[in-house]
C-alpha cells in the first residue's frame, strides 16, 4: 500500500473521508431516530470540519499509536493482512474514543454509552466497507506506480 509521503497523504485523505461520512450518517441516524434521504444530506454538512480533523488526528497521532498497540499482540512475521486488520482495529478503537471525548458531554456514563454504540459500527464499517473501498480507490489512483514497484521486485 502507500510507501511514499504523498501516497500516505492521499490514502489517509481517502480513508478519512469515507470513514467520517459513514460514521456521521450513522450518528445523525441515531440522533434523529432513523435513516431517511435527508440523513445523507445532513451528514455532508459536517464533512468540511470533520474530514480535516480526522485526517490530522489519523496522520499525526493515531496511525503511530495504533501501529504500536497492534504490535503488542502481532509479530512482524505475521501475515500482512492480519497486521492490517490489527492496526485497523486499534485505529477504530482510538478514533472512537477521541471522538466520544471531544463531541459528547463530559460524563463517564455518556462516554461509555456513546463509545459502545459507535465502536461496533465503526469497526464493521472500517473492515467491510471503508477499508476495502479506500484500498481499491488508492490502487486505482496509483496503478502505474504500483505496477512499476511490482515489476522492480520481480
Coordinates of N, CA, C and O in Angstrom, one line a residue:
X1 N 0.8 -1.2 0.0 CA 0.0 0.0 0.0 C 0.9 1.2 0.0 O 2.0 1.2 -0.6
X2 N 0.5 2.4 0.6 CA 1.3 3.6 0.5 C 2.7 3.4 1.0 O 2.9 2.9 2.1
X3 N 3.6 3.9 0.2 CA 5.0 3.8 0.6 C 5.7 5.2 0.7 O 6.5 5.4 1.6
X4 N 5.3 6.1 -0.1 CA 5.9 7.5 -0.1 C 5.0 8.4 0.7 O 3.8 8.1 0.9
X5 N 5.5 9.6 1.1 CA 4.7 10.5 1.8 C 3.5 11.0 1.0 O 2.4 11.0 1.6
X6 N 3.6 11.4 -0.3 CA 2.4 11.8 -1.0 C 1.4 10.6 -1.0 O 0.2 10.9 -0.9
X7 N 1.8 9.4 -1.2 CA 0.9 8.2 -1.2 C 0.2 8.1 0.1 O -1.0 7.9 0.2
X8 N 0.9 8.3 1.2 CA 0.3 8.2 2.6 C -0.7 9.3 2.8 O -1.7 9.1 3.4
X9 N -0.4 10.5 2.3 CA -1.3 11.6 2.4 C -2.6 11.3 1.7 O -3.7 11.5 2.2
X10 N -2.5 10.9 0.4 CA -3.7 10.6 -0.4 C -4.5 9.5 0.2 O -5.7 9.6 0.4
X11 N -3.8 8.4 0.6 CA -4.5 7.3 1.2 C -5.3 7.7 2.5 O -6.4 7.4 2.7
X12 N -4.6 8.5 3.3 CA -5.3 8.9 4.6 C -6.5 9.8 4.3 O -7.5 9.8 5.0
X13 N -6.4 10.7 3.3 CA -7.5 11.6 2.9 C -8.7 10.7 2.5 O -9.8 10.9 2.9
X14 N -8.4 9.7 1.6 CA -9.5 8.8 1.1 C -10.1 8.1 2.3 O -11.3 8.1 2.4
X15 N -9.3 7.5 3.1 CA -9.8 6.7 4.3 C -10.6 7.6 5.2 O -11.7 7.2 5.6
X16 N -10.1 8.8 5.5 CA -10.7 9.7 6.5 C -12.1 10.1 5.9 O -13.1 10.1 6.6
X17 N -12.1 10.5 4.6 CA -13.4 11.0 4.1 C -14.5 9.9 4.1 O -15.6 10.1 4.5
X18 N -14.1 8.7 3.7 CA -15.1 7.6 3.7 C -15.5 7.2 5.1 O -16.7 7.0 5.4
X19 N -14.6 7.1 6.0 CA -14.9 6.7 7.3 C -15.7 7.7 8.0 O -16.7 7.4 8.7
X20 N -15.3 9.0 7.9 CA -16.1 10.0 8.6 C -17.5 10.1 8.0 O -18.4 10.2 8.8
X21 N -17.7 10.1 6.7 CA -19.0 10.2 6.2 C -19.9 9.0 6.7 O -21.0 9.3 7.2
X22 N -19.4 7.8 6.7 CA -20.2 6.7 7.2 C -20.6 6.9 8.7 O -21.7 6.6 9.1
X23 N -19.6 7.3 9.5 CA -19.9 7.5 10.9 C -20.8 8.7 11.2 O -21.6 8.6 12.1
X24 N -20.7 9.7 10.4 CA -21.6 10.9 10.5 C -23.0 10.4 10.2 O -24.0 10.7 10.9
X25 N -23.2 9.7 9.1 CA -24.5 9.2 8.7 C -25.1 8.4 9.8 O -26.3 8.5 10.2
X26 N -24.3 7.5 10.4 CA -24.7 6.6 11.5 C -25.2 7.5 12.7 O -26.2 7.2 13.3
X27 N -24.4 8.4 13.1 CA -24.7 9.2 14.3 C -25.9 10.2 14.0 O -26.7 10.4 14.9
X28 N -26.0 10.7 12.8 CA -27.2 11.5 12.5 C -28.4 10.6 12.6 O -29.5 11.0 13.2
X29 N -28.3 9.4 12.1 CA -29.5 8.5 12.2 C -29.8 8.1 13.6 O -31.0 8.1 14.0
X30 N -28.8 8.0 14.5 CA -29.1 7.7 15.9 C -29.8 8.9 16.5 O -30.7 8.7 17.3
X31 N -29.3 10.1 16.2 CA -29.8 11.3 16.8 C -31.2 11.7 16.3 O -32.0 12.4 17.0
X32 N -31.6 11.3 15.1 CA -32.9 11.6 14.5 C -33.9 10.5 14.5 O -35.0 10.7 14.1
X33 N -33.5 9.3 15.0 CA -34.4 8.2 15.2 C -34.5 7.3 13.9 O -35.4 6.5 13.8
X34 N -33.6 7.5 13.0 CA -33.6 6.6 11.8 C -33.0 7.2 10.6 O -32.6 8.4 10.6
X35 N -32.9 6.4 9.6 CA -32.3 6.9 8.3 C -33.3 7.3 7.3 O -34.3 6.5 7.0
X36 N -33.2 8.5 6.8 CA -34.1 9.0 5.7 C -33.2 9.5 4.6 O -31.9 9.6 4.8
X37 N -33.7 9.9 3.5 CA -32.9 10.6 2.5 C -32.2 11.8 3.0 O -31.1 12.1 2.6
X38 N -32.8 12.5 3.9 CA -32.2 13.7 4.5 C -31.0 13.4 5.3 O -30.1 14.3 5.4
X39 N -30.9 12.2 5.9 CA -29.8 11.9 6.7 C -28.5 12.0 6.0 O -27.5 12.5 6.5
X40 N -28.5 11.6 4.7 CA -27.3 11.6 3.9 C -26.8 13.0 3.6 O -25.7 13.3 3.6
X41 N -27.8 13.9 3.4 CA -27.5 15.3 3.1 C -27.0 16.0 4.4 O -26.1 16.8 4.3
X42 N -27.7 15.7 5.5 CA -27.3 16.3 6.8 C -25.8 15.9 7.1 O -25.1 16.8 7.6
X43 N -25.4 14.7 6.8 CA -24.1 14.3 7.1 C -23.0 15.0 6.2 O -21.9 15.3 6.7
X44 N -23.4 15.4 5.0 CA -22.5 16.2 4.2 C -22.1 17.5 4.8 O -21.0 18.0 4.6
X45 N -23.0 18.1 5.6 CA -22.7 19.4 6.2 C -21.6 19.4 7.2 O -20.9 20.4 7.4
X46 N -21.4 18.3 7.8 CA -20.3 18.1 8.8 C -18.9 17.8 8.2 O -17.9 17.9 8.8
X47 N -18.9 17.3 6.9 CA -17.7 16.8 6.3 C -16.6 17.9 6.2 O -15.5 17.5 6.5
X48 N -16.9 19.1 5.9 CA -15.8 20.1 5.8 C -15.0 20.3 7.1 O -13.8 20.7 7.1
X49 N -15.6 20.1 8.2 CA -15.0 20.2 9.5 C -14.4 18.8 10.0 O -13.2 18.8 10.4
X50 N -15.1 17.8 9.8 CA -14.7 16.5 10.4 C -13.6 15.8 9.6 O -12.8 15.1 10.2
X51 N -13.6 15.9 8.3 CA -12.6 15.2 7.5 C -11.2 15.7 7.8 O -10.3 15.0 8.0
X52 N -11.0 17.1 7.7 CA -9.7 17.6 8.1 C -9.3 17.2 9.5 O -8.1 16.8 9.8
X53 N -10.2 17.3 10.5 CA -9.9 16.9 11.8 C -9.5 15.4 11.9 O -8.5 15.1 12.6
X54 N -10.2 14.5 11.2 CA -9.9 13.1 11.3 C -8.6 12.9 10.6 O -7.7 12.1 11.0
X55 N -8.3 13.6 9.5 CA -7.0 13.4 8.7 C -5.9 13.8 9.7 O -4.9 13.0 9.8
X56 N -5.9 14.9 10.3 CA -4.9 15.4 11.2 C -4.6 14.4 12.3 O -3.5 14.0 12.6
X57 N -5.7 14.0 13.0 CA -5.6 13.0 14.1 C -5.0 11.7 13.6 O -4.0 11.2 14.2
X58 N -5.5 11.2 12.5 CA -5.0 9.9 12.0 C -3.6 10.0 11.5 O -2.7 9.1 11.9
X59 N -3.2 11.0 10.8 CA -1.9 11.1 10.1 C -0.8 11.4 11.2 O 0.3 10.8 11.1
X60 N -1.1 12.2 12.2 CA 0.0 12.6 13.1 C 0.0 11.9 14.4 O 1.0 11.9 15.1
X61 N -1.2 11.3 14.8 CA -1.2 10.7 16.1 C -1.6 9.2 16.1 O -0.9 8.3 16.5
X62 N -2.8 9.0 15.6 CA -3.5 7.7 15.7 C -2.7 6.6 15.0 O -2.6 5.5 15.5
X63 N -2.2 6.8 13.8 CA -1.6 5.8 13.0 C -0.4 5.2 13.8 O -0.2 4.0 13.9
X64 N 0.4 6.1 14.3 CA 1.6 5.6 15.0 C 1.2 4.9 16.3 O 1.8 3.8 16.6
X65 N 0.3 5.4 17.0 CA -0.2 4.8 18.3 C -0.9 3.4 18.0 O -0.6 2.4 18.7
X66 N -1.7 3.4 17.0 CA -2.4 2.2 16.6 C -1.4 1.1 16.2 O -1.6 -0.1 16.5
X67 N -0.4 1.5 15.4 CA 0.6 0.5 15.0 C 1.4 0.0 16.2 O 1.6 -1.2 16.3
X68 N 1.8 0.9 17.1 CA 2.5 0.4 18.3 C 1.6 -0.6 19.1 O 2.1 -1.6 19.6
X69 N 0.3 -0.2 19.3 CA -0.6 -1.1 20.0 C -0.8 -2.4 19.3 O -0.8 -3.5 20.0
X70 N -1.0 -2.4 18.0 CA -1.2 -3.6 17.3 C 0.0 -4.6 17.4 O -0.2 -5.8 17.5
X71 N 1.2 -4.0 17.4 CA 2.4 -4.9 17.6 C 2.7 -5.3 19.0 O 3.6 -6.0 19.3
X72 N 1.8 -5.0 19.9 CA 1.8 -5.6 21.2 C 1.3 -7.0 21.2 O 1.7 -7.8 22.0
X73 N 0.4 -7.3 20.2 CA -0.1 -8.7 20.1 C 0.2 -9.3 18.7 O -0.1 -10.5 18.5
X74 N 0.8 -8.5 17.8 CA 1.1 -9.1 16.5 C 2.6 -9.1 16.4 O 3.3 -8.4 17.1
X75 N 3.1 -9.9 15.5 CA 4.6 -10.0 15.2 C 4.8 -9.6 13.7 O 4.0 -9.8 12.9
X76 N 6.0 -9.0 13.5 CA 6.3 -8.6 12.1 C 6.2 -9.7 11.1 O 6.0 -9.5 9.9
X77 N 6.4 -11.0 11.6 CA 6.3 -12.1 10.7 C 4.9 -12.7 10.4 O 4.7 -13.6 9.6
X78 N 3.9 -12.1 11.1 CA 2.5 -12.5 10.9 C 2.1 -12.1 9.5 O 2.7 -11.2 8.9
X79 N 1.0 -12.7 9.0 CA 0.5 -12.4 7.6 C 0.2 -10.9 7.5 O -0.5 -10.4 8.4
X80 N 0.6 -10.3 6.5 CA 0.4 -8.8 6.3 C -1.1 -8.4 6.5 O -1.4 -7.4 7.0
X81 N -2.0 -9.2 5.9 CA -3.4 -8.8 6.1 C -3.9 -8.8 7.5 O -4.7 -8.0 7.9
X82 N -3.3 -9.7 8.3 CA -3.7 -9.7 9.8 C -3.1 -8.6 10.5 O -3.7 -8.0 11.4
X83 N -1.9 -8.2 10.1 CA -1.3 -6.9 10.7 C -2.2 -5.7 10.3 O -2.5 -4.9 11.1
X84 N -2.6 -5.7 9.0 CA -3.5 -4.6 8.6 C -4.8 -4.6 9.4 O -5.3 -3.5 9.9
X85 N -5.4 -5.7 9.6 CA -6.6 -5.8 10.5 C -6.4 -5.4 11.9 O -7.2 -4.7 12.5
X86 N -5.2 -5.8 12.5 CA -4.9 -5.4 13.8 C -4.7 -3.9 14.0 O -5.2 -3.2 14.9
X87 N -4.0 -3.3 13.0 CA -3.9 -1.8 13.0 C -5.2 -1.1 12.8 O -5.5 -0.1 13.5
X88 N -6.0 -1.6 11.9 CA -7.4 -1.0 11.7 C -8.2 -1.1 13.0 O -8.9 -0.1 13.4
X89 N -8.2 -2.2 13.7 CA -8.9 -2.4 14.9 C -8.4 -1.4 16.0 O -9.3 -0.7 16.6
X90 N -7.1 -1.2 16.1 CA -6.6 -0.2 17.1 C -7.0 1.2 16.6 O -7.3 2.0 17.5
X91 N -6.9 1.5 15.3 CA -7.3 2.8 14.9 C -8.7 3.2 15.2 O -9.0 4.3 15.6
X92 N -9.6 2.2 14.9 CA -11.0 2.4 15.2 C -11.3 2.7 16.6 O -12.0 3.6 17.0
X93 N -10.6 1.9 17.5 CA -10.8 2.0 18.9 C -10.4 3.4 19.4 O -11.1 4.0 20.1
X94 N -9.2 3.8 18.9 CA -8.7 5.1 19.4 C -9.5 6.2 18.8 O -9.9 7.2 19.6
X95 N -9.9 6.2 17.5 CA -10.7 7.3 16.9 C -12.0 7.4 17.6 O -12.5 8.5 17.8
X96 N -12.7 6.3 17.9 CA -14.0 6.3 18.6 C -13.8 6.9 20.0 O -14.7 7.7 20.4
X97 N -12.8 6.6 20.6 CA -12.5 7.2 22.0 C -12.3 8.7 21.9 O -12.9 9.4 22.6
X98 N -11.5 9.1 20.9 CA -11.2 10.5 20.8 C -12.5 11.3 20.4 O -12.8 12.3 21.0
X99 N -13.3 10.7 19.4 CA -14.5 11.4 19.0 C -15.5 11.5 20.1 O -16.2 12.5 20.3
X100 N -15.6 10.4 20.9 CA -16.5 10.4 22.1 C -16.1 11.5 23.1 O -17.0 12.3 23.5
X101 N -14.9 11.6 23.4 CA -14.4 12.6 24.4 C -14.6 14.0 23.9 O -15.0 14.9 24.6
X102 N -14.3 14.2 22.6 CA -14.4 15.6 22.0 C -15.8 16.1 21.8 O -16.1 17.2 22.0
X103 N -16.7 15.2 21.4 CA -18.0 15.6 21.0 C -19.2 15.3 21.9 O -20.3 15.7 21.6
X104 N -18.9 14.6 23.0 CA -20.0 14.4 24.0 C -19.7 15.1 25.3 O -18.6 15.4 25.6
X105 N -20.8 15.3 26.0 CA -20.7 16.0 27.3 C -19.8 15.2 28.2 O -19.7 13.9 28.1
X106 N -19.0 15.9 29.1 CA -18.1 15.1 29.9 C -18.8 14.4 31.0 O -18.9 14.8 32.2
X107 N -19.2 13.2 30.7 CA -19.9 12.3 31.6 C -19.4 10.9 31.3 O -19.6 10.5 30.2
X108 N -18.9 10.2 32.3 CA -18.4 8.9 32.1 C -19.5 8.0 31.5 O -19.2 7.2 30.5
X109 N -20.7 8.0 32.0 CA -21.8 7.2 31.5 C -22.1 7.5 30.1 O -22.3 6.6 29.3
X110 N -22.1 8.8 29.7 CA -22.4 9.2 28.3 C -21.3 8.7 27.4 O -21.5 8.2 26.3
X111 N -20.0 8.8 27.9 CA -18.9 8.3 27.1 C -18.9 6.8 26.9 O -18.7 6.4 25.7
X112 N -19.2 6.1 27.9 CA -19.3 4.6 27.8 C -20.4 4.2 26.8 O -20.2 3.4 25.9
X113 N -21.6 4.9 26.9 CA -22.7 4.6 26.1 C -22.4 4.9 24.6 O -22.6 4.1 23.7
X114 N -21.8 6.1 24.4 CA -21.5 6.6 23.0 C -20.5 5.7 22.4 O -20.6 5.3 21.2
X115 N -19.4 5.4 23.1 CA -18.3 4.6 22.6 C -18.9 3.2 22.3 O -18.6 2.6 21.2
X116 N -19.7 2.7 23.2 CA -20.3 1.4 23.0 C -21.3 1.3 21.8 O -21.4 0.3 21.1
X117 N -21.9 2.4 21.5 CA -22.8 2.4 20.3 C -21.9 2.6 19.0 O -22.3 2.0 17.9
X118 N -20.9 3.4 19.1 CA -20.1 3.7 17.9 C -19.0 2.7 17.5 O -18.8 2.4 16.3
X119 N -18.4 2.1 18.5 CA -17.3 1.2 18.2 C -17.7 0.0 17.3 O -17.0 -0.2 16.3
X120 N -18.7 -0.8 17.6 CA -19.1 -1.9 16.8 C -19.4 -1.5 15.3 O -19.0 -2.1 14.4
X121 N -20.1 -0.4 15.2 CA -20.5 0.1 13.8 C -19.2 0.6 13.1 O -19.0 0.3 11.9
X122 N -18.4 1.3 13.8 CA -17.1 1.8 13.2 C -16.2 0.7 12.7 O -15.6 0.7 11.7
X123 N -16.2 -0.3 13.6 CA -15.3 -1.5 13.2 C -15.8 -2.2 12.0 O -15.1 -2.5 11.1
X124 N -17.1 -2.5 12.0 CA -17.7 -3.1 10.8 C -17.6 -2.3 9.6 O -17.3 -2.8 8.5
X125 N -17.9 -1.0 9.7 CA -17.8 0.0 8.6 C -16.3 -0.1 8.0 O -16.1 -0.1 6.8
X126 N -15.4 0.0 8.9 CA -14.0 0.0 8.5 C -13.5 -1.3 7.9 O -12.9 -1.3 6.8
X127 N -13.9 -2.4 8.5 CA -13.4 -3.7 8.0 C -14.1 -4.2 6.7 O -13.4 -4.8 5.9
X128 N -15.3 -3.9 6.6 CA -16.1 -4.5 5.5 C -16.3 -3.5 4.3 O -16.5 -4.0 3.2
X129 N -16.3 -2.2 4.6 CA -16.6 -1.3 3.5 C -15.5 -0.2 3.3 O -14.9 -0.2 2.2
X130 N -15.3 0.6 4.3 CA -14.3 1.7 4.2 C -12.9 1.2 3.8 O -12.3 1.8 2.9
X131 N -12.4 0.3 4.6 CA -11.0 -0.2 4.3 C -10.8 -0.7 2.9 O -10.0 -0.3 2.1
X132 N -11.7 -1.7 2.5 CA -11.5 -2.3 1.2 C -11.8 -1.2 0.1 O -11.1 -1.2 -0.9
X133 N -12.8 -0.3 0.3 CA -13.1 0.7 -0.7 C -11.9 1.7 -0.8 O -11.5 2.1 -1.9
X134 N -11.3 2.1 0.3 CA -10.2 3.0 0.3 C -9.0 2.4 -0.4 O -8.3 3.1 -1.2
X135 N -8.7 1.1 -0.1 CA -7.6 0.5 -0.8 C -7.8 0.3 -2.3 O -6.9 0.5 -3.1
X136 N -9.1 0.0 -2.7 CA -9.4 -0.1 -4.1 C -9.2 1.3 -4.8 O -8.6 1.4 -5.9
X137 N -9.7 2.4 -4.2 CA -9.5 3.7 -4.8 C -8.1 4.1 -4.9 O -7.6 4.6 -5.9
X138 N -7.3 3.8 -3.8 CA -5.9 4.1 -3.8 C -5.2 3.3 -4.9 O -4.4 3.9 -5.6
X139 N -5.4 2.0 -5.0 CA -4.8 1.2 -6.1 C -5.2 1.7 -7.4 O -4.3 1.7 -8.4
X140 N -6.4 2.2 -7.6 CA -6.8 2.7 -8.9 C -6.0 4.0 -9.3 O -5.6 4.2 -10.4
X141 N -5.9 4.9 -8.3 CA -5.2 6.2 -8.5 C -3.7 5.9 -8.8 O -3.1 6.5 -9.7
X142 N -3.1 5.0 -8.0 CA -1.7 4.8 -8.1 C -1.3 3.5 -8.9 O -0.3 2.9 -8.7
X143 N -2.2 3.1 -9.8 CA -2.0 1.8 -10.5 C -0.6 1.8 -11.2 O 0.1 0.8 -11.1
X144 N -0.2 2.8 -11.9 CA 1.0 2.8 -12.6 C 2.2 2.7 -11.7 O 3.2 1.9 -12.0
X145 N 2.2 3.4 -10.6 CA 3.3 3.4 -9.7 C 3.4 2.0 -9.0 O 4.5 1.5 -8.9
X146 N 2.3 1.4 -8.7 CA 2.2 0.1 -8.0 C 2.7 -1.0 -9.0 O 3.4 -1.9 -8.6
X147 N 2.3 -0.9 -10.2 CA 2.8 -1.8 -11.2 C 4.3 -1.7 -11.4 O 5.0 -2.8 -11.5
X148 N 4.8 -0.5 -11.5 CA 6.3 -0.3 -11.6 C 7.0 -0.9 -10.4 O 8.0 -1.6 -10.6
X149 N 6.5 -0.7 -9.2 CA 7.1 -1.3 -8.0 C 7.1 -2.8 -8.0 O 8.1 -3.5 -7.7
X150 N 6.0 -3.4 -8.5 CA 5.9 -4.9 -8.6 C 6.9 -5.4 -9.6 O 7.5 -6.5 -9.4
X151 N 7.0 -4.7 -10.7 CA 8.0 -5.2 -11.7 C 9.4 -5.1 -11.2 O 10.2 -6.0 -11.5
X152 N 9.7 -4.1 -10.4 CA 11.1 -3.9 -9.9 C 11.4 -5.1 -8.9 O 12.5 -5.5 -8.8
X153 N 10.4 -5.5 -8.2 CA 10.6 -6.6 -7.2 C 10.8 -7.9 -7.8 O 11.3 -8.8 -7.2
X154 N 10.3 -8.1 -9.0 CA 10.4 -9.4 -9.6 C 11.5 -9.5 -10.6 O 12.2 -9.2 -11.2

